[in-house]
């Protein structure tokens, strides 16, 4: 008995024919599927329309099975009668099916802290091994060697693309991706105090990471600022919000609050716009002055030290 491997696409594919070499001493011939007769001579016993006879001559007796499927796997026997002696030869049909993912979870959005279960069902013969991998993680990033991927108490860094791969040794693995989006409340990652001298353009910026993207508001004390009022403009570009003063005056100096909000919450940061002293033609220097008089003094003193440096250096 010999094994015959047949590679099939999903459920049906190709045809196969079984050939039996005979000689003129043979009086009766038949092909069997397990113990069921498919054909005996030219007589069809099988009711399966996929089974047809191909050749019945004194030298060869062959049948064909069309659209072979996985259920056809098993032993097939050519049975012949020679000089009243029955003889059989067998072939074992092994049907192989490349891995294919049949059902996979859709992309999903969850809040941080929730539990997520992804599913990836695959068929194939032999039964494929299914693995899940987190693509946003460097290296292999395997997270599950199973059809199910369960993440409890999901964190923001667990968001991203997950790849399900179904593998057997018949053909290339079948691979599909699922995206997990993890919502989390805003977190202000950058809010820098800024120094600007009177009459200059000043920009305060505030950067927040959040999913969904944060919306920003700017306050000075309890007053909400808006574009067009008091010579300021507010611009939001993705994670960053900027508050622009077109022409900074003394009264603009002070603390500003940037509030970042999304549906999961809000957070705020205080940013100071302070006076900066800049001597024309010289590198900028910074004075965090309290009133204009002391700032002016400090500027004077600073210019002096800058000149001193100049003379020492050259
Ligand atoms: C062979 O036998 C199996 C088991 O009875 C059956 O499922 C399959 O359809 C048969 N195939 C053919 C080609 O007769
Ligand atoms: C996929 O699996 C889910 C969960 O088991 C089930 O509800 C759904 O009907 C399946 N879809 C298909 C197309 O098999
Ligand atoms: C800035 O404001 C000052 C005081 O109001 C004014 O004198 C000056 O012309 C303004 N500069 C610009 C560029 O608008
Ligand atoms: C501005 O904010 C700083 C730091 O948050 C604080 O120390 C300071 O008192 C505030 N100044 C005013 C005028 O509110
Ligand atoms: C800023 O956050 C603090 C602490 O969460 C809160 O008490 C305060 O009201 C917030 N300020 C604004 C303007 O939202």
XYZ file of C-alpha atoms and ligand atoms in Angstrom:
384
model
C 0.000 0.000 0.000
C 1.323 3.434 -0.878
C 0.398 6.897 0.326
C -0.803 9.382 -2.167
C -0.740 13.023 -1.135
C -3.118 15.417 -2.756
C -3.040 19.121 -2.082
C -6.449 20.711 -2.224
C -7.684 24.209 -1.991
C -10.252 24.739 0.755
C -12.762 21.969 0.376
C -12.710 20.900 -3.193
C -10.127 21.093 -5.802
C -8.697 18.915 -8.253
C -9.432 15.472 -9.456
C -7.455 12.327 -8.944
C -7.377 9.158 -10.913
C -6.553 5.748 -9.650
C -4.942 3.424 -12.140
C -4.655 -0.320 -11.893
C -2.422 -2.206 -14.344
C -3.812 -5.566 -15.316
C -3.188 -8.312 -17.859
C -5.342 -10.546 -20.023
C -5.591 -13.281 -17.365
C -7.736 -10.925 -15.277
C -11.377 -11.877 -15.344
C -12.985 -9.384 -12.943
C -11.984 -5.912 -11.759
C -13.322 -3.458 -9.205
C -12.330 -0.245 -7.422
C -13.359 0.205 -3.792
C -13.457 3.156 -1.414
C -12.697 1.546 1.954
C -15.006 -1.475 1.702
C -17.551 0.111 -0.604
C -17.472 -0.831 -4.273
C -17.300 2.206 -6.530
C -17.051 0.397 -9.851
C -17.152 -3.276 -10.732
C -16.045 -3.626 -14.339
C -18.072 -1.070 -16.274
C -20.879 -1.076 -13.717
C -21.070 1.922 -11.474
C -22.047 1.026 -7.910
C -21.355 4.384 -6.374
C -24.126 6.944 -6.552
C -21.549 9.736 -6.310
C -21.534 11.661 -9.631
C -17.921 12.687 -8.991
C -16.785 9.084 -9.528
C -16.389 8.100 -13.184
C -14.687 5.318 -15.047
C -11.810 6.361 -17.262
C -10.283 3.253 -18.788
C -11.312 -0.366 -18.861
C -9.027 -2.248 -21.259
C -7.220 -5.598 -21.060
C -4.180 -3.726 -19.683
C -5.558 -0.954 -17.531
C -8.494 -0.269 -15.271
C -8.798 3.339 -13.996
C -11.354 5.501 -12.302
C -11.393 9.203 -11.605
C -12.761 11.233 -8.686
C -13.564 14.821 -9.447
C -13.661 17.663 -6.947
C -11.854 15.653 -4.313
C -12.726 16.742 -0.787
C -11.359 15.941 2.640
C -13.933 13.194 3.190
C -12.471 11.246 0.290
C -9.367 10.638 2.350
C -8.729 6.981 3.032
C -7.768 3.698 1.419
C -8.809 2.867 -2.155
C -8.486 -0.659 -3.379
C -8.175 -2.131 -6.838
C -9.446 -5.661 -6.641
C -8.789 -8.112 -9.480
C -9.554 -11.745 -10.075
C -6.840 -13.731 -11.903
C -7.210 -17.464 -12.539
C -9.740 -17.537 -9.734
C -7.268 -15.890 -7.340
C -8.337 -12.541 -5.944
C -5.600 -9.920 -5.713
C -5.750 -6.422 -4.351
C -3.581 -3.361 -4.475
C -4.241 -0.407 -2.264
C -3.465 3.284 -2.278
C -4.074 5.569 0.641
C -5.332 8.985 -0.339
C -4.296 11.785 1.970
C -5.997 15.088 1.328
C -4.097 18.166 2.395
C -5.664 21.584 2.714
C -3.667 24.799 3.016
C -4.447 26.828 6.150
C -7.228 29.325 5.819
C -8.623 31.695 8.398
C -12.407 31.334 8.317
C -13.493 33.661 11.099
C -11.570 36.459 12.746
C -12.590 39.257 15.126
C -13.160 42.702 13.681
C -11.184 45.776 14.633
C -12.171 46.898 18.097
C -12.043 50.017 20.247
C -12.028 49.664 24.037
C -11.322 51.800 27.059
C -8.115 51.285 28.954
C -8.619 48.720 31.703
C -11.189 46.617 29.896
C -10.800 43.023 28.807
C -10.483 42.033 25.187
C -10.835 38.662 23.526
C -9.880 38.180 19.901
C -10.739 35.067 17.982
C -9.147 33.546 14.914
C -10.637 30.320 13.567
C -8.756 28.502 10.847
C -9.238 25.329 8.876
C -6.728 23.194 7.052
C -5.359 19.690 6.899
C -3.385 18.929 8.895
C -5.054 21.181 11.463
C -3.179 24.497 11.374
C -1.490 25.996 14.429
C -2.805 29.448 15.163
C -0.707 32.192 16.770
C -1.289 35.821 17.630
C 1.430 38.432 17.442
C 1.427 42.079 18.497
C 2.899 43.908 15.512
C 3.621 47.158 17.322
C 6.083 45.336 19.552
C 9.649 44.963 18.351
C 10.938 41.444 17.905
C 8.632 38.474 17.774
C 5.909 39.859 19.993
C 4.034 36.564 20.333
C 1.133 37.020 22.649
C -0.819 33.810 22.169
C -0.266 30.390 20.687
C -3.947 29.780 20.458
C -7.045 30.700 18.489
C -8.044 33.007 21.306
C -6.148 36.061 22.392
C -7.276 37.289 25.779
C -6.060 40.535 27.253
C -7.430 41.551 30.618
C -6.946 45.066 31.971
C -5.661 46.329 28.620
C -3.132 49.162 28.660
C -2.573 51.916 26.099
C 0.709 50.406 24.922
C -1.177 47.243 24.013
C -3.051 49.057 21.283
C -2.120 48.552 17.660
C -2.212 45.783 15.123
C -2.386 42.133 16.037
C -1.654 39.502 13.460
C -3.209 36.070 13.430
C -1.261 33.472 11.551
C -2.517 29.988 10.676
C 0.217 27.585 9.748
C 0.497 24.027 8.529
C 3.128 22.444 6.344
C 0.998 22.328 3.201
C 1.333 25.884 1.975
C 2.227 29.410 3.045
C 0.527 30.535 6.287
C -2.699 32.487 6.100
C -2.287 35.803 7.874
C -4.864 38.417 8.876
C -4.708 41.536 11.023
C -6.949 43.025 13.673
C -6.554 46.488 15.134
C -7.180 47.236 18.789
C -7.677 50.871 19.689
C -7.330 51.621 23.394
C -9.000 54.811 24.583
C -7.391 56.664 27.449
C -7.831 60.056 29.084
C -5.522 62.951 28.158
C -2.043 63.184 29.543
C -0.114 66.428 28.999
C 3.343 65.465 27.853
C 4.772 68.870 27.024
C 3.955 72.324 28.379
C 6.899 74.665 28.404
C 7.134 78.114 29.944
C 8.015 80.699 27.333
C 9.822 83.999 27.472
C 8.888 86.788 25.051
C 9.699 90.484 25.141
C 7.083 93.206 24.771
C 6.004 93.883 21.174
C 7.068 90.457 19.952
C 5.036 87.514 18.852
C 4.682 84.888 21.571
C 3.603 81.281 21.341
C 2.631 78.970 24.192
C 2.229 75.347 23.293
C 0.737 72.387 25.019
C 1.040 68.768 23.901
C -1.321 66.065 25.082
C -1.559 62.409 24.214
C -5.016 60.932 24.358
C -7.279 58.513 22.496
C -9.556 59.730 21.092
C -7.553 62.878 20.381
C -7.896 65.568 23.046
C -9.715 68.847 22.573
C -8.005 71.879 24.054
C -9.086 74.969 25.935
C -6.941 77.812 27.184
C -7.596 79.868 30.287
C -6.022 82.864 31.921
C -7.120 82.704 35.522
C -10.834 81.933 35.155
C -11.257 83.492 31.743
C -11.491 81.239 28.744
C -9.466 82.520 25.806
C -10.679 82.414 22.235
C -9.240 83.205 18.835
C -9.806 86.848 17.917
C -10.145 88.068 21.504
C -7.288 90.043 23.088
C -5.060 89.555 20.047
C -4.616 85.834 20.471
C -5.140 82.867 18.221
C -5.673 79.271 19.314
C -4.694 76.529 16.911
C -5.055 72.816 17.421
C -3.016 70.464 15.284
C -3.296 66.860 16.345
C -1.673 66.428 19.743
C -0.524 70.032 19.975
C -2.429 73.189 20.802
C -0.808 76.599 20.472
C -1.806 79.949 21.893
C -0.335 82.768 19.827
C 0.022 86.392 20.997
C 0.534 88.622 17.984
C 1.964 91.515 19.955
C 2.900 90.719 23.525
C 2.253 93.445 26.065
C 2.979 93.611 29.818
C -0.539 92.548 30.695
C -0.100 89.282 28.768
C 2.568 88.019 31.140
C 1.370 85.486 33.654
C 0.063 81.987 34.050
C -2.086 80.267 31.470
C -3.866 76.969 31.859
C -4.113 74.494 29.026
C -6.975 72.032 29.518
C -7.022 68.851 27.442
C -10.281 66.917 27.342
C -11.627 63.795 25.727
C -14.608 61.603 26.547
C -12.639 59.741 29.213
C -11.600 62.782 31.209
C -9.520 65.913 31.306
C -6.273 67.227 32.636
C -4.591 70.588 32.726
C -1.200 72.201 32.912
C -0.098 75.674 33.900
C 2.219 77.497 31.511
C 3.863 80.844 32.201
C 4.419 83.553 29.634
C 7.222 85.670 31.030
C 9.218 88.672 29.910
C 12.368 88.012 27.986
C 15.118 90.481 27.488
C 16.757 90.478 24.090
C 19.526 92.864 23.153
C 19.332 93.497 19.417
C 22.063 91.628 17.622
C 22.957 89.599 20.704
C 21.968 86.148 21.733
C 18.752 86.089 23.694
C 18.893 85.984 27.444
C 16.108 85.334 29.811
C 14.917 87.266 32.806
C 11.995 86.009 34.803
C 11.251 89.450 36.216
C 8.477 90.505 38.542
C 7.960 94.090 37.416
C 9.086 96.065 34.411
C 11.494 98.236 36.374
C 13.551 95.332 37.678
C 13.315 93.683 34.260
C 14.742 96.801 32.618
C 17.549 96.829 35.187
C 18.274 93.214 34.630
C 18.400 93.813 30.886
C 20.926 96.571 31.379
C 23.022 94.368 33.623
C 22.776 91.502 31.178
C 23.929 93.663 28.268
C 26.925 94.653 30.388
C 27.904 91.072 31.074
C 27.465 90.194 27.420
C 29.806 93.002 26.430
C 32.274 91.860 29.081
C 32.231 88.372 27.649
C 32.792 89.836 24.225
C 35.917 91.702 25.273
C 37.336 88.802 27.208
C 36.822 86.432 24.301
C 38.267 88.535 21.495
C -15.331 7.492 0.345
O -15.904 7.087 1.545
C -16.158 8.100 2.476
C -16.672 7.455 3.759
O -17.817 6.730 3.496
C -17.133 9.084 1.889
O -17.367 10.132 2.806
C -16.566 9.647 0.607
O -17.477 10.543 -0.004
C -16.222 8.523 -0.345
N -15.569 9.076 -1.515
C -15.798 8.617 -2.736
C -15.078 9.304 -3.862
O -16.536 7.694 -2.913
C -17.432 33.895 13.959
O -17.349 33.579 15.335
C -18.273 34.277 16.141
C -17.969 33.938 17.590
O -17.866 32.563 17.794
C -19.692 33.920 15.739
O -20.603 34.634 16.514
C -19.875 34.256 14.262
O -21.133 33.828 13.839
C -18.792 33.573 13.416
N -18.914 34.043 12.055
C -18.776 33.221 11.022
C -18.880 33.869 9.680
O -18.571 32.030 11.171
C 2.134 96.271 19.545
O 1.404 96.963 20.545
C 1.956 98.236 20.867
C 1.174 98.802 22.046
O -0.187 98.608 21.850
C 1.899 99.113 19.613
O 2.462 100.354 19.906
C 2.641 98.445 18.497
O 2.522 99.194 17.302
C 2.131 97.048 18.259
N 2.962 96.405 17.299
C 2.471 95.716 16.269
C 3.472 95.052 15.372
O 1.264 95.642 16.063
C 2.095 80.685 38.220
O 2.351 79.279 38.300
C 3.445 78.980 39.139
C 3.710 77.481 39.015
O 2.536 76.782 38.844
C 3.142 79.414 40.535
O 4.240 79.090 41.371
C 2.881 80.898 40.526
O 2.497 81.332 41.812
C 1.795 81.261 39.556
N 1.688 82.699 39.444
C 0.521 83.324 39.406
C 0.592 84.808 39.267
O -0.543 82.725 39.497
C -6.934 71.745 36.705
O -6.828 70.510 37.414
C -7.064 70.625 38.791
C -6.791 69.280 39.440
O -7.350 68.262 38.695
C -8.512 71.100 39.029
O -8.722 71.258 40.406
C -8.705 72.418 38.306
O -10.034 72.841 38.415
C -8.336 72.307 36.847
N -8.394 73.611 36.202
C -9.061 73.839 35.082
C -9.011 75.225 34.557
O -9.688 72.976 34.510
